[in-house]
Short mmCIF file of N, CA and C in Angstrom, two decimals:
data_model
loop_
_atom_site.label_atom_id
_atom_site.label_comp_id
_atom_site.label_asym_id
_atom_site.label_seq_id
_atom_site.Cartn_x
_atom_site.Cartn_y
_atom_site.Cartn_z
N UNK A 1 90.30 -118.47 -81.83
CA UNK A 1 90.12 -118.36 -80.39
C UNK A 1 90.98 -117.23 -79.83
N UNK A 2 92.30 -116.98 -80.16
CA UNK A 2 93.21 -116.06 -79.60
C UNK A 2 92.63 -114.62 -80.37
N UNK A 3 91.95 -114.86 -81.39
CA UNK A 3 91.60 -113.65 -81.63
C UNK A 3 90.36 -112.76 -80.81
N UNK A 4 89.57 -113.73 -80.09
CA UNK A 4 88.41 -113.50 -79.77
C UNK A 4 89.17 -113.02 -78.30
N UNK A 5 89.33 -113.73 -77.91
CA UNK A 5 90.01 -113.41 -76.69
C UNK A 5 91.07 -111.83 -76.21
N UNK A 6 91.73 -111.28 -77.95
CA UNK A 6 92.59 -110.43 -77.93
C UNK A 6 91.02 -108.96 -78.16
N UNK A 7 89.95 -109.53 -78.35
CA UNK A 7 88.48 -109.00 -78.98
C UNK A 7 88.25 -108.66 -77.82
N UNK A 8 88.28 -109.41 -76.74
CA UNK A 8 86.88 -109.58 -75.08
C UNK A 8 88.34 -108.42 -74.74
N UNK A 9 89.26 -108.30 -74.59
CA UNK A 9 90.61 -107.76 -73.96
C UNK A 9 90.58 -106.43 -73.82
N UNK A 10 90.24 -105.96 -75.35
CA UNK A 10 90.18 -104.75 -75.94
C UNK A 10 89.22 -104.11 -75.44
N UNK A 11 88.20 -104.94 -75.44
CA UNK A 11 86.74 -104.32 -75.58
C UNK A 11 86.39 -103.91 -74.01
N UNK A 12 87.09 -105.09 -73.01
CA UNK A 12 86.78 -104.42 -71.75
C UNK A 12 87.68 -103.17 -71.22
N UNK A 13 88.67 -103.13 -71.79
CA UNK A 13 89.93 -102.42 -71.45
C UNK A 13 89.01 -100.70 -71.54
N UNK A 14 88.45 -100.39 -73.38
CA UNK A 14 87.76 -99.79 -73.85
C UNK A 14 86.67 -99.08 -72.88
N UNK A 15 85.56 -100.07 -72.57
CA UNK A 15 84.51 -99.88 -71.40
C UNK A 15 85.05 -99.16 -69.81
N UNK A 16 86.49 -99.72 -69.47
CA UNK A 16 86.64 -99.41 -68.31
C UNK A 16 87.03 -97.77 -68.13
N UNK A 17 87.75 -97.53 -69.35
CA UNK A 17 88.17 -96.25 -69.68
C UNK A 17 87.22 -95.24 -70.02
N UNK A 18 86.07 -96.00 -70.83
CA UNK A 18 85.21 -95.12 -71.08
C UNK A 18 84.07 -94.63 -69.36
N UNK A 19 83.94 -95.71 -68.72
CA UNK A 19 83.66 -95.65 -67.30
C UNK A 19 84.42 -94.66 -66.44
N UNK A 20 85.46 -94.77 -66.37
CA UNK A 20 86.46 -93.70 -65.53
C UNK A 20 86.56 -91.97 -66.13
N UNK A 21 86.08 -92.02 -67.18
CA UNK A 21 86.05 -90.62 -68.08
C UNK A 21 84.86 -90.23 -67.70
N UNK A 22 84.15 -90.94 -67.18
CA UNK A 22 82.32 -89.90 -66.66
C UNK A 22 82.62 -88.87 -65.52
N UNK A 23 82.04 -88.21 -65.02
CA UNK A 23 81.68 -87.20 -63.72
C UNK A 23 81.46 -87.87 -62.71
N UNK A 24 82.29 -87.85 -61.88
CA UNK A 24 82.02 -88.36 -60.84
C UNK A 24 80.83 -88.05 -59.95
N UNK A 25 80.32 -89.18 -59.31
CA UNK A 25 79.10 -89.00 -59.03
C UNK A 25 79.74 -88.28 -57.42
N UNK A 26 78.73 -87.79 -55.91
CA UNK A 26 78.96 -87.41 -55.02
C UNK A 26 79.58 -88.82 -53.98
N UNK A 27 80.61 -88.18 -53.37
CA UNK A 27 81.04 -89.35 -52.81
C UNK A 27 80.82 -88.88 -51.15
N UNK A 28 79.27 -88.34 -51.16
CA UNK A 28 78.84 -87.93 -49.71
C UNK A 28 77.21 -88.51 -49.95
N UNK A 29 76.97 -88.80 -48.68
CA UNK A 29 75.71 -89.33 -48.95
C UNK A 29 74.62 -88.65 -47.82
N UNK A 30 74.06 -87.68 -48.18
CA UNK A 30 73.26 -86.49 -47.21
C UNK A 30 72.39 -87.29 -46.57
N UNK A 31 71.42 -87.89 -47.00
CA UNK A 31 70.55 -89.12 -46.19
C UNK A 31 71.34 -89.69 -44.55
N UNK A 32 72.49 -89.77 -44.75
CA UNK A 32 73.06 -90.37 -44.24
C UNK A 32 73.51 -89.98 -42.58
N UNK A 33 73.31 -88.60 -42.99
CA UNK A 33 73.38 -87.26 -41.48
C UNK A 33 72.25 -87.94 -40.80
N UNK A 34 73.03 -88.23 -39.63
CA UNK A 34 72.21 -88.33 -38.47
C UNK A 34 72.08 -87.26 -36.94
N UNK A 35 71.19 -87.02 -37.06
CA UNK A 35 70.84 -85.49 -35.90
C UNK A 35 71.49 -86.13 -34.93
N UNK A 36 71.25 -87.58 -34.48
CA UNK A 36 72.27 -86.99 -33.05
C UNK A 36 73.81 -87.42 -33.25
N UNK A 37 74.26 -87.13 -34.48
CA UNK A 37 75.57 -87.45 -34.91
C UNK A 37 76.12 -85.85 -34.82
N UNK A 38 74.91 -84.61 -34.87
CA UNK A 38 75.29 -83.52 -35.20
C UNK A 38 75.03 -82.53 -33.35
N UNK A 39 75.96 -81.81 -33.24
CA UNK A 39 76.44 -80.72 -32.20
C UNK A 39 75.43 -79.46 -32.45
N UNK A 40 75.83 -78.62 -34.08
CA UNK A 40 74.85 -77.84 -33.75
C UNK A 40 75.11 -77.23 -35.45
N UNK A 41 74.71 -76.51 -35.85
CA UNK A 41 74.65 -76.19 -37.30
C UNK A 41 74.35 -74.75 -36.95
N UNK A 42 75.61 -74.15 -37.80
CA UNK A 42 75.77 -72.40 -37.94
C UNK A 42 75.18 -72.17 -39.55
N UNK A 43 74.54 -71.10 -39.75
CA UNK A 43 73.93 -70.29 -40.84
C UNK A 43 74.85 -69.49 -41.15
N UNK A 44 76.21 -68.89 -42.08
CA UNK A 44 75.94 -67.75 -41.98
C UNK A 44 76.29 -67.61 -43.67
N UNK A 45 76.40 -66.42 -44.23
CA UNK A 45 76.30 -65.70 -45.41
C UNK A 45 76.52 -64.12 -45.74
N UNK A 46 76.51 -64.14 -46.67
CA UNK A 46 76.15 -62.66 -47.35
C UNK A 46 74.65 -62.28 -47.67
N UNK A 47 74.45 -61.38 -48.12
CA UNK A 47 72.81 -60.81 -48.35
C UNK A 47 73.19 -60.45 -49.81
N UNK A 48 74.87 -59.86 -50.31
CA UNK A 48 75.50 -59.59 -51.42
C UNK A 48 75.54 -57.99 -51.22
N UNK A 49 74.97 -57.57 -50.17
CA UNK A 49 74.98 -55.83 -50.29
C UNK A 49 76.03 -55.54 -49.23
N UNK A 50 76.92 -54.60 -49.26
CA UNK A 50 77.83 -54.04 -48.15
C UNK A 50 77.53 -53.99 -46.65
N UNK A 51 78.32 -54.43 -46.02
CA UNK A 51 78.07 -55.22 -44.71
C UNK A 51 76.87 -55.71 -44.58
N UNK A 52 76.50 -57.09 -45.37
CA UNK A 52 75.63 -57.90 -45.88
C UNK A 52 75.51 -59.06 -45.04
N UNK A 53 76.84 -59.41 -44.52
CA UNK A 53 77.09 -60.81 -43.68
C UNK A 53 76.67 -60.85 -42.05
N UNK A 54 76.23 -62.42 -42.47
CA UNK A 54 75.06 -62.78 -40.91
C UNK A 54 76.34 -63.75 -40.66
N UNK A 55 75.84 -64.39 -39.55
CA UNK A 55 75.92 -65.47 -38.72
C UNK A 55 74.77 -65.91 -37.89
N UNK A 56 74.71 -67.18 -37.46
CA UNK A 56 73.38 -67.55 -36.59
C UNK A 56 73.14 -69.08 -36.53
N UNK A 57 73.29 -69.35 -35.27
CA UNK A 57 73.59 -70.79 -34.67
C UNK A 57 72.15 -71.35 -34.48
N UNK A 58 71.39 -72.31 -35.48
CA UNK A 58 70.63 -72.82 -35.23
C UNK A 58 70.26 -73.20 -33.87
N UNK A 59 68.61 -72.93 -33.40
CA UNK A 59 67.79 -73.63 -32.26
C UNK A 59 68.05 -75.69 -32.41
N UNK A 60 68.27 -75.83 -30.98
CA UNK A 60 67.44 -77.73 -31.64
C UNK A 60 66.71 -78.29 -32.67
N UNK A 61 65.97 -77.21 -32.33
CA UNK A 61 64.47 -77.85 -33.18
C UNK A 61 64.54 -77.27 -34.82
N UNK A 62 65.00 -76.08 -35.02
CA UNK A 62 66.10 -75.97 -36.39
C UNK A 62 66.93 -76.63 -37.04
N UNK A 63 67.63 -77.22 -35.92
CA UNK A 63 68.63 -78.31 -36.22
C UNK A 63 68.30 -79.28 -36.98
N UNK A 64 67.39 -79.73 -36.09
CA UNK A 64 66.35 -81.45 -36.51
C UNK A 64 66.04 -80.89 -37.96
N UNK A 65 65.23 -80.20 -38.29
CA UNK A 65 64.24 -79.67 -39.17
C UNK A 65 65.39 -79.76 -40.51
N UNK A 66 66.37 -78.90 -39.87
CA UNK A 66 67.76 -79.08 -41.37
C UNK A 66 68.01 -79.92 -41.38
N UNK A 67 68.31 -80.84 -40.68
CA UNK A 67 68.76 -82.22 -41.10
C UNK A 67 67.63 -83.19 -41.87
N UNK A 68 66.61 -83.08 -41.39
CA UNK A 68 65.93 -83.84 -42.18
C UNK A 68 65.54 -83.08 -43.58
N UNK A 69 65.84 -81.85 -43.84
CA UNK A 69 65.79 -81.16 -45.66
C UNK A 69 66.44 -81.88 -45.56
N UNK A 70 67.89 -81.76 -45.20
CA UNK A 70 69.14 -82.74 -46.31
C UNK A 70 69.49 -83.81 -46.49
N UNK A 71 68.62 -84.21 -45.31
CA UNK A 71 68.21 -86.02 -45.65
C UNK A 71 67.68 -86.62 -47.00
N UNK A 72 66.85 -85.41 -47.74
CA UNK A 72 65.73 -85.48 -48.61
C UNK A 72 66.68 -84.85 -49.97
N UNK A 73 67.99 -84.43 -50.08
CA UNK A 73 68.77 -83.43 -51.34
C UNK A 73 69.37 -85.15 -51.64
N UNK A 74 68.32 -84.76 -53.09
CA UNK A 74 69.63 -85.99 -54.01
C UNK A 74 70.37 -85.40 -54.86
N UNK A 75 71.96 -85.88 -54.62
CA UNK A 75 73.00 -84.94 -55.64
C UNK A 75 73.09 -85.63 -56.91
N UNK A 76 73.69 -85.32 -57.64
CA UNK A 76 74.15 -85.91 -58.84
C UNK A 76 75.54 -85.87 -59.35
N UNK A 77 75.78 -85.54 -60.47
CA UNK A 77 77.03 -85.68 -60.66
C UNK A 77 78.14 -84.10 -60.58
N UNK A 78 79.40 -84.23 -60.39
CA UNK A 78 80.37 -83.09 -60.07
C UNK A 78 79.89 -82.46 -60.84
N UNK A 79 79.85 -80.61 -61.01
CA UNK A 79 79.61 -79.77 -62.00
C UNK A 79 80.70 -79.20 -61.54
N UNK A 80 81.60 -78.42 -62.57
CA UNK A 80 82.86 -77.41 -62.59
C UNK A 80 82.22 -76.04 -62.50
N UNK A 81 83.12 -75.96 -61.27
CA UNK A 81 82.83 -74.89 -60.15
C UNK A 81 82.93 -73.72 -61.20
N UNK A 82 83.12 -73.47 -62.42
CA UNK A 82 82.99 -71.78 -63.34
C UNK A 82 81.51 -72.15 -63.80
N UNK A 83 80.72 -73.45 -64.11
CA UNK A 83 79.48 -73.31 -64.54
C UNK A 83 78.60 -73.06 -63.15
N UNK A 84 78.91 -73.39 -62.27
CA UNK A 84 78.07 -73.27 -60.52
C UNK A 84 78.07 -72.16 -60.10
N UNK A 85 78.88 -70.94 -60.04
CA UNK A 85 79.08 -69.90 -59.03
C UNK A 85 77.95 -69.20 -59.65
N UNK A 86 77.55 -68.14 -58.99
CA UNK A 86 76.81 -67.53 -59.26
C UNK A 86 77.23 -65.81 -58.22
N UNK A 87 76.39 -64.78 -58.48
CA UNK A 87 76.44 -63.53 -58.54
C UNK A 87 75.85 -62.99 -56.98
N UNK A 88 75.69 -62.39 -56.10
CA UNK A 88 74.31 -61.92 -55.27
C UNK A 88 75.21 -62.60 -53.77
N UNK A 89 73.83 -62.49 -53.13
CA UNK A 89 73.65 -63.56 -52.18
C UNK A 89 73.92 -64.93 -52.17
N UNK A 90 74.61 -65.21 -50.74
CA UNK A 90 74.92 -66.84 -50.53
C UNK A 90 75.02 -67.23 -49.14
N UNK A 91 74.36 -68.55 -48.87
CA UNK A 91 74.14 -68.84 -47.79
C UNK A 91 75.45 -70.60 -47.39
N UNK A 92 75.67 -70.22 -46.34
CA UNK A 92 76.54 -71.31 -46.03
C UNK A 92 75.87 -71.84 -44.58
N UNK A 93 75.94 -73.65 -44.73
CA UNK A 93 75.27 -74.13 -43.18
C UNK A 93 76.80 -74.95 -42.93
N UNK A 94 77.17 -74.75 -41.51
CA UNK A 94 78.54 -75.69 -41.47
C UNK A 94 77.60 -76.54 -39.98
N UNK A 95 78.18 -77.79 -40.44
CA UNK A 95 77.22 -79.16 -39.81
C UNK A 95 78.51 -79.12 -38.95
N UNK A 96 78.41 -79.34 -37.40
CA UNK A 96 79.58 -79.98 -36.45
C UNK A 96 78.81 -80.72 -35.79
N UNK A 97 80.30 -81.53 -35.94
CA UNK A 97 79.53 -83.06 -35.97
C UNK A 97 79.94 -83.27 -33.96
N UNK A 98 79.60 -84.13 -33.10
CA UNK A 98 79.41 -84.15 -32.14
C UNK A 98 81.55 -85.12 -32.12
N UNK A 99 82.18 -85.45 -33.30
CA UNK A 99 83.37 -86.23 -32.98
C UNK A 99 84.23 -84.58 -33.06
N UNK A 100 83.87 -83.52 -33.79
CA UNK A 100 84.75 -82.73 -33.89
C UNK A 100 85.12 -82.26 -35.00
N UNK A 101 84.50 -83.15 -36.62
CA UNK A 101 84.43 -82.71 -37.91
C UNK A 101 83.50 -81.75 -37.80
N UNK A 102 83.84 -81.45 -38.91
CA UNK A 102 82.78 -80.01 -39.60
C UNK A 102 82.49 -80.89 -41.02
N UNK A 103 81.32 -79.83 -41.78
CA UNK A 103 80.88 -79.97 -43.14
C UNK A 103 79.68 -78.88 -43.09
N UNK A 104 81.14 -78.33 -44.66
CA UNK A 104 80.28 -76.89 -44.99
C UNK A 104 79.41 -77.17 -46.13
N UNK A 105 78.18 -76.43 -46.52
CA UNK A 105 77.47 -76.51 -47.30
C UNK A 105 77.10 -75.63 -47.95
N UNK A 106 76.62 -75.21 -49.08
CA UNK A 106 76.03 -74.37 -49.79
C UNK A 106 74.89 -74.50 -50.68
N UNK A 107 73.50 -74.91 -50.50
CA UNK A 107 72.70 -75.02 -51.00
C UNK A 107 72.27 -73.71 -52.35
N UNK A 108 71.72 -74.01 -53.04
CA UNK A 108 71.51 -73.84 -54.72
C UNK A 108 71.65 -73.89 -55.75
N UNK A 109 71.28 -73.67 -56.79
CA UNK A 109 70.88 -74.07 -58.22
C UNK A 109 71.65 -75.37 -58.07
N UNK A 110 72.90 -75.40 -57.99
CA UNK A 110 73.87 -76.07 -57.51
C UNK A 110 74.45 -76.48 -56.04
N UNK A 111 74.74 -77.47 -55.77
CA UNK A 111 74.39 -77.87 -54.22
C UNK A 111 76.54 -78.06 -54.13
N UNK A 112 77.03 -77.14 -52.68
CA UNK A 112 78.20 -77.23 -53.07
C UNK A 112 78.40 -78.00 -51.38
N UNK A 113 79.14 -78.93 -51.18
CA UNK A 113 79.48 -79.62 -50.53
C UNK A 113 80.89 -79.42 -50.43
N UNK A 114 81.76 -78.54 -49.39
CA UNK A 114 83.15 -78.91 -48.98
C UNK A 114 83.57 -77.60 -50.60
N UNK A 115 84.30 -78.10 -51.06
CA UNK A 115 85.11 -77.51 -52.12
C UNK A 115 84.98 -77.94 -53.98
N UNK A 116 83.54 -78.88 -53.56
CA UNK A 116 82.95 -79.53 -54.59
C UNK A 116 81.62 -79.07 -55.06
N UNK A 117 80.92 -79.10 -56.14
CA UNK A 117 79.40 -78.61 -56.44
C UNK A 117 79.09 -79.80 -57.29
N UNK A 118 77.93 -80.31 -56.69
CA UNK A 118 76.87 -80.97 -57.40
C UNK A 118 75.85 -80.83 -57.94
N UNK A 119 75.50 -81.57 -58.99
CA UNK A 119 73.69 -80.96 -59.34
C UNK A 119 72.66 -81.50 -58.41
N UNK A 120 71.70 -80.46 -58.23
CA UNK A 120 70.88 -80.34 -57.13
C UNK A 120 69.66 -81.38 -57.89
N UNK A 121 69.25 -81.95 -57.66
CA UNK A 121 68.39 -83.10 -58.53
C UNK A 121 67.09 -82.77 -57.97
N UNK A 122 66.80 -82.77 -56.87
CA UNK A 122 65.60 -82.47 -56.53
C UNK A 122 65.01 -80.66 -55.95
N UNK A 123 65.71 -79.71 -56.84
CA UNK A 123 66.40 -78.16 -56.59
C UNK A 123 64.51 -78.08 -56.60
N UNK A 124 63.73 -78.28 -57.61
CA UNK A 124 62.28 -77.87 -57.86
C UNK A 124 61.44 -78.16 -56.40
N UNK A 125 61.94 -79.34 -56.19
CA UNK A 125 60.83 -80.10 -54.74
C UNK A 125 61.30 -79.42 -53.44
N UNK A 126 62.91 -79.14 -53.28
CA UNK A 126 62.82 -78.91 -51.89
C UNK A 126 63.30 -77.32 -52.15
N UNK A 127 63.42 -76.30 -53.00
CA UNK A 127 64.41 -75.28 -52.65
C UNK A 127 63.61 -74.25 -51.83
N UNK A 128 62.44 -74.51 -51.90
CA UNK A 128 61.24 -73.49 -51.29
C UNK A 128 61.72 -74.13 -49.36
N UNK A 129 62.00 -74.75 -49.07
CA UNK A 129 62.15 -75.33 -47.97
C UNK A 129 63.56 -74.89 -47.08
N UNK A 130 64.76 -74.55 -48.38
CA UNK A 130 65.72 -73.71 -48.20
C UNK A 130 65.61 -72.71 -47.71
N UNK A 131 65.06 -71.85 -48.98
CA UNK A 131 64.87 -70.31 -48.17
C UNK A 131 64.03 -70.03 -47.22
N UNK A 132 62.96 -70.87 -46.80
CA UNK A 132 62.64 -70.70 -45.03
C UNK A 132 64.01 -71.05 -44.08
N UNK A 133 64.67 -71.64 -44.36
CA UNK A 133 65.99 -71.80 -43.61
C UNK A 133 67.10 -70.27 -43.61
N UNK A 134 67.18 -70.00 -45.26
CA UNK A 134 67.64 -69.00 -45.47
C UNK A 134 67.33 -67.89 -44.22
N UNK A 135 65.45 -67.67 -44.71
CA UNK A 135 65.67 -66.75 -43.91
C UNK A 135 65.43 -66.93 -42.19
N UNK A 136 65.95 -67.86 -41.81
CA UNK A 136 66.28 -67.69 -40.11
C UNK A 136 67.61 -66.81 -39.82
N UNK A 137 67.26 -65.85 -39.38
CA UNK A 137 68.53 -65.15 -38.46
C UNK A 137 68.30 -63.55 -38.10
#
């Protein structure tokens, strides 16, 4: 009996560790943005060519429209930001929220949230829906 017991001990100890060693999944939940939680949502970026950089404060009806893409982005798990970056052009949307937070974003290949990058899970279904966003400005 004490052996079985020193058996169940091990074995969960084992599991919990092996649990805590995975990738953390996103601890933001995009669905979750609610438009009239949000003030107003800025665009801006590079193009990647010398004096390349926009800015551009979403319309209302832009607004709505982005929020409900990112209602629809399922993330997945953390990816390390040297396999995510990429080369060119980059677009940033910063969400202000109507209490006075912000939340910056970076949509592609990899979806970067704040100072974190996730995998973009549904990158095939919605990214065409991006770059009509992209290109507003």
């Amino acid at each position: 009996m004490k052996k079985i017991k020193i058996i169940l001990c091990i074995s969960s100890l084992i599991a919990i560790i092996l649990s805590s060693c995975g990738k953390q999944g996103p601890n933001i939940d995009l669905a979750s943005i609610d438009i009239s939680d949000i003030d107003s949502v800025e665009h801006t970026g590079t193009t990647g060519g010398q004096n390349g950089g926009y800015s551009y404060s979403f319309s209302e009806s832009e607004s709505n429209g982005f929020i409900k893409l990112l209602n629809k982005v399922e993330l997945g798990n953390v990816v390390n930001e040297r396999d995510a970056l990429s080369n060119g052009a980059v677009s940033y949307y910063t969400l202000y929220y109507t209490d006075g937070e912000t939340l910056t974003i970076s949509p592609g290949h990899y979806f970067k949230i704040g100072d974190t990058y996730y995998e973009f899970k549904n990158y095939d279904e919605l990214w065409d829906k991006f770059v009509e966003f992209n290109s507003i400005h």
